[in-house]
Coordinates of C-alpha atoms in Angstrom, one line a residue:
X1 CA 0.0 0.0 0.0
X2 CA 2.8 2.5 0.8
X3 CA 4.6 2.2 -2.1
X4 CA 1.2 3.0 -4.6
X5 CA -0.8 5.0 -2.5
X6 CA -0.1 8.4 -3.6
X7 CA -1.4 11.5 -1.3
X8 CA -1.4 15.5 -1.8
X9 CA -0.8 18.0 0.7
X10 CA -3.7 20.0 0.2
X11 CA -2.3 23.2 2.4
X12 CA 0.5 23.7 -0.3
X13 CA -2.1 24.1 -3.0
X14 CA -2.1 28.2 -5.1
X15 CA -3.6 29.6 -8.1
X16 CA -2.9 28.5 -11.4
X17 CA -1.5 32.4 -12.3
X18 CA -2.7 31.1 -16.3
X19 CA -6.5 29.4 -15.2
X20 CA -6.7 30.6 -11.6
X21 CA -7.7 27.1 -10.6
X22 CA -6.7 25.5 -7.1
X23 CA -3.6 22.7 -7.9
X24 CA -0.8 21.1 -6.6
X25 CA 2.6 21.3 -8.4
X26 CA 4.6 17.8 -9.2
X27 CA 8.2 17.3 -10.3
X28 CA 8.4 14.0 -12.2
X29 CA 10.9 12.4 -13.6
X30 CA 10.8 9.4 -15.5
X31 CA 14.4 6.8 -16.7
X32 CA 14.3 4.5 -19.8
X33 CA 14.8 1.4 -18.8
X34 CA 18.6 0.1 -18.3
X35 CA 19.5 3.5 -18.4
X36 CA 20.0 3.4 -22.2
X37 CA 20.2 6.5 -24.5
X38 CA 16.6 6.4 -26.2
X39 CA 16.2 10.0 -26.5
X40 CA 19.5 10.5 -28.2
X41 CA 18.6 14.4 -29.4
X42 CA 18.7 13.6 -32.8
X43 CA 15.9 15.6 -34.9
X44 CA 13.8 13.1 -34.8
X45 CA 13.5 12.5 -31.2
X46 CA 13.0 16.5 -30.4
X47 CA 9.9 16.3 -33.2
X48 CA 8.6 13.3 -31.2
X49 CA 9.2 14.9 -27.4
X50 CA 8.0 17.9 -28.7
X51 CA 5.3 16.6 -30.4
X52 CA 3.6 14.7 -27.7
X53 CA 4.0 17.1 -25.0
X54 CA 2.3 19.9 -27.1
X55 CA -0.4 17.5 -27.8
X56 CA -0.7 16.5 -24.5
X57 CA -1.6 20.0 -23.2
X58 CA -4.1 20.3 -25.9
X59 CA -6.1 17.1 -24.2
X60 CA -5.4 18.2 -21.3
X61 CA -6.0 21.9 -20.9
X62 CA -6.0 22.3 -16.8
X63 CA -2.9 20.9 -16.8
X64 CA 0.0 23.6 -16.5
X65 CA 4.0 23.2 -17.6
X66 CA 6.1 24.9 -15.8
X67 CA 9.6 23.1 -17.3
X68 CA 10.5 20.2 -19.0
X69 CA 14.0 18.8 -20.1
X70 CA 14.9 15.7 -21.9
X71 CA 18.2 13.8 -21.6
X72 CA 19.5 11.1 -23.0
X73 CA 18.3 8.2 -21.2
X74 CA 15.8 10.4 -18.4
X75 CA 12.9 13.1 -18.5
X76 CA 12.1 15.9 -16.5
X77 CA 8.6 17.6 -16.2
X78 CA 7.6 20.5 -13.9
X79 CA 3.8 20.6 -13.8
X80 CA 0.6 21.4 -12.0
X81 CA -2.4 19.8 -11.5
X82 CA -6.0 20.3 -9.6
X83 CA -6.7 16.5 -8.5
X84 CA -4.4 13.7 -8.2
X85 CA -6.0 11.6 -11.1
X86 CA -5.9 14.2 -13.5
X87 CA -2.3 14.1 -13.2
X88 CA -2.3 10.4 -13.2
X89 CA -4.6 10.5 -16.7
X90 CA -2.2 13.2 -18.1
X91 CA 1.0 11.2 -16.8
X92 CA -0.7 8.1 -18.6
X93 CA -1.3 9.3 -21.5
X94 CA 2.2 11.6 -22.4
X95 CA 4.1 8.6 -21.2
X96 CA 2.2 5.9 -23.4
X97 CA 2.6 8.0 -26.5
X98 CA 6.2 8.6 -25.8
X99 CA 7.0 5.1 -25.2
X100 CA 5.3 3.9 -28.5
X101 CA 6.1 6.6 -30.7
X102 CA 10.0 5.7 -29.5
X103 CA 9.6 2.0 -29.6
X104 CA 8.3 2.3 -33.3
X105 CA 11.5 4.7 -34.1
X106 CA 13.6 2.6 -32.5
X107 CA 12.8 -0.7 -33.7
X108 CA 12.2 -1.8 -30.5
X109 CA 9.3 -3.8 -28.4
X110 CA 8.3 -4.1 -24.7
X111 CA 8.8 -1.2 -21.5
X112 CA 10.5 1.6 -22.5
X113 CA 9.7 3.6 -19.4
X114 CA 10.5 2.9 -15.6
X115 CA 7.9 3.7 -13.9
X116 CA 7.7 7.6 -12.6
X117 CA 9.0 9.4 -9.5
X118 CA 6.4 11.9 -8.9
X119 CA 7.1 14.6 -5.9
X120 CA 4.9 17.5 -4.6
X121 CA 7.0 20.6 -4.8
X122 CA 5.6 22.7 -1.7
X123 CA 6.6 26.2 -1.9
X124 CA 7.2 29.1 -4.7
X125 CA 11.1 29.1 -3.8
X126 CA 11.4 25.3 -3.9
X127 CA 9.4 25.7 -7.3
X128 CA 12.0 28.1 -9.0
X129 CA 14.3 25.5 -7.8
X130 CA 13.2 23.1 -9.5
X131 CA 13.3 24.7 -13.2
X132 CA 16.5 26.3 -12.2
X133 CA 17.4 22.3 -11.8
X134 CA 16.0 21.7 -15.2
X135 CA 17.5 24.7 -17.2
X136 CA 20.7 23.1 -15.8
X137 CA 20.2 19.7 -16.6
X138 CA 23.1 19.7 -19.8
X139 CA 25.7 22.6 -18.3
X140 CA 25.8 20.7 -14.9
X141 CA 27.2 17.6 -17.4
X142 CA 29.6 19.7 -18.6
X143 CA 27.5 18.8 -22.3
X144 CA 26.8 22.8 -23.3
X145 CA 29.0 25.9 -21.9
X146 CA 25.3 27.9 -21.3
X147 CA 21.6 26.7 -20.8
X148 CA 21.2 28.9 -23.5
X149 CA 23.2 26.6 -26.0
X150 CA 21.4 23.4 -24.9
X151 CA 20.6 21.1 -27.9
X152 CA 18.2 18.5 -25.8
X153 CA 14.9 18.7 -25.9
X154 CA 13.6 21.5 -23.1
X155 CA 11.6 24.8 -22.2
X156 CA 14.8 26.7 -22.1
X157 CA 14.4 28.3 -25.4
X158 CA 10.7 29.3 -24.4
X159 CA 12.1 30.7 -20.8
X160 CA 14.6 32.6 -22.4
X161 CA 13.2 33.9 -25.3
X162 CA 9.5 34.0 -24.5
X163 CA 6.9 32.2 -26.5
X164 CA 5.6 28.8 -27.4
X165 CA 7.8 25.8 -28.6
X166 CA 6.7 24.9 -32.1
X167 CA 5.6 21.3 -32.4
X168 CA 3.4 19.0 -34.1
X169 CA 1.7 15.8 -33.6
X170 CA 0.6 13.0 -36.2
X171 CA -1.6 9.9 -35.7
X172 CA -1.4 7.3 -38.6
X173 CA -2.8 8.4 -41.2
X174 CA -3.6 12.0 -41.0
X175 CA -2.5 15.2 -41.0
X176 CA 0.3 16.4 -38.5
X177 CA -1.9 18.8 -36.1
X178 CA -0.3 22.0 -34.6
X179 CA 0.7 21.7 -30.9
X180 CA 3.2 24.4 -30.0
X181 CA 4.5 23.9 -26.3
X182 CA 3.2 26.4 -23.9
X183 CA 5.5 27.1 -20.9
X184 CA 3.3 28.6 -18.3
X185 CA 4.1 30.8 -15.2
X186 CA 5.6 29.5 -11.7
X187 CA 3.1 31.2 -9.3
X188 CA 4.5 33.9 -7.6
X189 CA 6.2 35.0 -11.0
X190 CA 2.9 36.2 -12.7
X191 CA 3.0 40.0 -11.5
X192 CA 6.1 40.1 -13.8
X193 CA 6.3 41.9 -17.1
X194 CA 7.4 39.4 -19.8
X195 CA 10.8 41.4 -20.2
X196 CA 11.2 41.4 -16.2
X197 CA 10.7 37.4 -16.4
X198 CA 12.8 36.6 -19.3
X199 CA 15.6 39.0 -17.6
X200 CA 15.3 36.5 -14.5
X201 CA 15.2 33.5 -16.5
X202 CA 18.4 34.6 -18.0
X203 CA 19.8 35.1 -14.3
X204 CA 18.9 32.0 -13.3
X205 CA 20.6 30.2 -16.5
X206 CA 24.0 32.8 -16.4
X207 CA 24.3 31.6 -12.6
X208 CA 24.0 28.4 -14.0
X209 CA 26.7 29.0 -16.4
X210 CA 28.9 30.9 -13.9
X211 CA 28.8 27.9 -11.7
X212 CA 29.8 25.2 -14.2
X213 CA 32.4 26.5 -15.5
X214 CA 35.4 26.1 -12.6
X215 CA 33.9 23.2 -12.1
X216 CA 34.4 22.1 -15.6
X217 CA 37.7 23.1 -15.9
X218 CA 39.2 21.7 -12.9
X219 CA 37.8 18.3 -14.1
X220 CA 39.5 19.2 -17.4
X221 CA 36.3 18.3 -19.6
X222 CA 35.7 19.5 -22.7
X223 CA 32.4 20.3 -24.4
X224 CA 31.6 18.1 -26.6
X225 CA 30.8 18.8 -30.2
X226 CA 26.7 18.2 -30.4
X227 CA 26.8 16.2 -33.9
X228 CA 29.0 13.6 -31.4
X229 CA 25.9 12.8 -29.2
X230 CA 23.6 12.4 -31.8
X231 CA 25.0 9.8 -33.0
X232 CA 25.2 7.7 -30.1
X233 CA 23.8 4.3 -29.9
X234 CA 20.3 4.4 -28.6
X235 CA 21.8 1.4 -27.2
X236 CA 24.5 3.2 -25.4
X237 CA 24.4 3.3 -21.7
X238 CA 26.4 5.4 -19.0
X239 CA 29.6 4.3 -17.7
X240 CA 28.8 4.8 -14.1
X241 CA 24.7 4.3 -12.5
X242 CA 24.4 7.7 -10.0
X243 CA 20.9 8.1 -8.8
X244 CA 20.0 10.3 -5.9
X245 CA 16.9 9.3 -3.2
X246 CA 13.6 10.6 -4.0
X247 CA 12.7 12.8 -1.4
X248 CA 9.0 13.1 -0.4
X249 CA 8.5 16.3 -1.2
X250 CA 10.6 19.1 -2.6
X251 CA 10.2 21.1 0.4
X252 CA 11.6 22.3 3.8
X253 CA 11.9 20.0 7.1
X254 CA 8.1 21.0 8.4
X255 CA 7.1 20.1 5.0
X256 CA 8.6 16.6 4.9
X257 CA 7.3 15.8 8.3
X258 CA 3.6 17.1 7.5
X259 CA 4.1 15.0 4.0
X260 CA 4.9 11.2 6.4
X261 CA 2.0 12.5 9.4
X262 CA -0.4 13.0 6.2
X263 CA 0.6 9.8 4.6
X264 CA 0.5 7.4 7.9
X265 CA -2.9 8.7 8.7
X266 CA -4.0 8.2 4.9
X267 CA -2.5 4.6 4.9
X268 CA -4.4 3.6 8.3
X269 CA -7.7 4.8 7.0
X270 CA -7.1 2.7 4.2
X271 CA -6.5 -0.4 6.2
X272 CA -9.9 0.7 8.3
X273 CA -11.7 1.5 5.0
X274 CA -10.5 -1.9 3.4
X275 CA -11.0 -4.4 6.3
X276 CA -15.0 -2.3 6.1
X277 CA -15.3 -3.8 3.1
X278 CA -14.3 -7.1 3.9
X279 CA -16.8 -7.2 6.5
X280 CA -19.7 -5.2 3.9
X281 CA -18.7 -8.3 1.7
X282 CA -19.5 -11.7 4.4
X283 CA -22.6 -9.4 5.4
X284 CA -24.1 -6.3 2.9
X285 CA -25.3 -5.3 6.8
X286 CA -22.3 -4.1 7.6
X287 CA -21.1 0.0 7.1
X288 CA -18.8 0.7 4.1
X289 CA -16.0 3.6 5.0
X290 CA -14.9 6.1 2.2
X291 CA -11.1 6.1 1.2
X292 CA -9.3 9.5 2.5
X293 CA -9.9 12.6 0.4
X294 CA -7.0 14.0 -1.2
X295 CA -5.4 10.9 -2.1
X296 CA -5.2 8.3 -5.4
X297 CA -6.6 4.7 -4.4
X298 CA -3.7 2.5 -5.8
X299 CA -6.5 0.7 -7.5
X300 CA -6.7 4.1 -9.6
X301 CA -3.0 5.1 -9.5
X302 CA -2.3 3.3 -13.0
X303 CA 0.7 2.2 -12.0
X304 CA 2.2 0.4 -15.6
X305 CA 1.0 1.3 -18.9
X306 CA 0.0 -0.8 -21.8
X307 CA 3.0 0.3 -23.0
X308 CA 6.2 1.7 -20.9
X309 CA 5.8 3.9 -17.6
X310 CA 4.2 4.1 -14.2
X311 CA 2.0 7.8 -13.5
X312 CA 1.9 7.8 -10.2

């Protein structure tokens, strides 16, 4: 039960600064299996990221994107969402298209997709964290001098520069449809002028720049000519395995100990709401208890897709 039951902290919900609705912000980041380099950024693979995450907020229009950035053999998303299984559907769906899409290109069959790690992101600080994390994703591995000069598929560009990322998306047999990328607003960031927050994106990737480069030279790496890692082996995997703990929440020490109070008390009511209806089943007599609000039933969590990923 712990490991699927998935639970929001409702008291770190805000506004949507694009819809105004009530949501909960998620990091999530999702590894190809074996750690192998499926999303290679070759042009190919940016049409298909692209593609399905523009789509995606078309079918989806509640949900907001904050950030995204895709590595080689990992994805990032920043997003928000009003109700736990709204994420779960939108999680779902992107993830299935992605993993069939690149099975198809690749030549490939069966999971391409671990399944996510999903993580409430409680405050506006820890939020502009988290995309300064993303923007940094290929200057903190030493693979482009300036977030600016990144070549993977991400929101950078859109950060930076303001405006949609141009996409499209094409079922079989019909016409590609139009599905630029919208990049929406952290909250907390929507009293800004657009030239006020692209000058603060551009702070936030010239620290990242700044930062990386002593680093870089002291490990005496050089940056690596782009045309180089497109042509890797999809195959390829890295030398070394690092991956860090998931942490609960992306949040401060209060925050992480509401997050395990909130998610004890969520998994006992299960256990009483579950034994209820063991005892409703042997005799229809016997009182049925509700699950907890503000949580996904694992039974809804959609844990493994037809095809590739978990969306918790």
């Amino acid at each position: 039960m712990a490991a699927t039951l998935r639970i929001e902290l409702v008291e770190y919900r805000y506004q949507s600064p694009r819809t105004g609705a009530w949501m909960s912000m998620y990091d999530v980041v999702v590894k190809v299996v074996d750690d192998c380099f499926a999303f290679v950024p070759t042009a190919a693979c940016r049409a298909l990221i692209l593609g399905v995450l523009g789509r995606a907020l078309q079918l989806f229009p509640h949900i907001d994107c904050y950030g995204f950035h895709v590595m080689s053999n990992h994805m990032h998303l920043l997003i928000g969402a009003r109700t736990l299984r709204e994420k779960s559907s939108y999680l779902a769906w992107t993830l299935r298209e992605i993993s069939k899409r690149f099975n198809k290109l690749l030549g490939r069959t069966g999971s391409l997709l671990e399944q996510n790690r999903c993580t409430q992101v409680v405050s506006p600080e820890h939020a502009l964290q988290r995309l300064r994390y993303l923007m940094g994703q290929a200057t903190a591995q030493f693979l482009v001098r300036h977030p600016d000069d990144d070549f993977f598929p991400c929101s950078t560009p859109a950060l930076l520069h303001g405006g949609a990322i141009p996409a499209t998306f094409s079922y079989a047999g019909q016409e590609p449809l139009d599905c630029p990328v919208r990049i929406d607003r952290l909250p907390g960031l929507e009293a800004l002028t657009p030239r006020a927050h692209r000058d603060l994106m551009w702070q936030l990737a010239d620290g990242l720049a700044a930062e990386a480069r002593p680093r870089r030279k002291k490990a005496g790496t050089r940056i690596p000519d782009p045309e180089t890692i497109r042509r890797l082996d999809p195959r390829t995997r890295p030398r070394v395995r690092t991956r860090s703990p998931k942490p609960v929440v992306h949040g401060d020490a209060e925050h992480i100990e509401a997050w395990h109070e909130a998610h004890a008390a969520a998994r006992d009511a299960y256990t009483l709401a579950t034994r209820a209806f063991q005892r409703w089943h042997d005799d229809p007599s016997q009182p049925l208890l509700p699950w907890p609000p503000n949580t996904l039933p694992p039974a809804f969590a959609r844990t493994r897709c037809a095809v590739g990923a978990g969306t918790g």
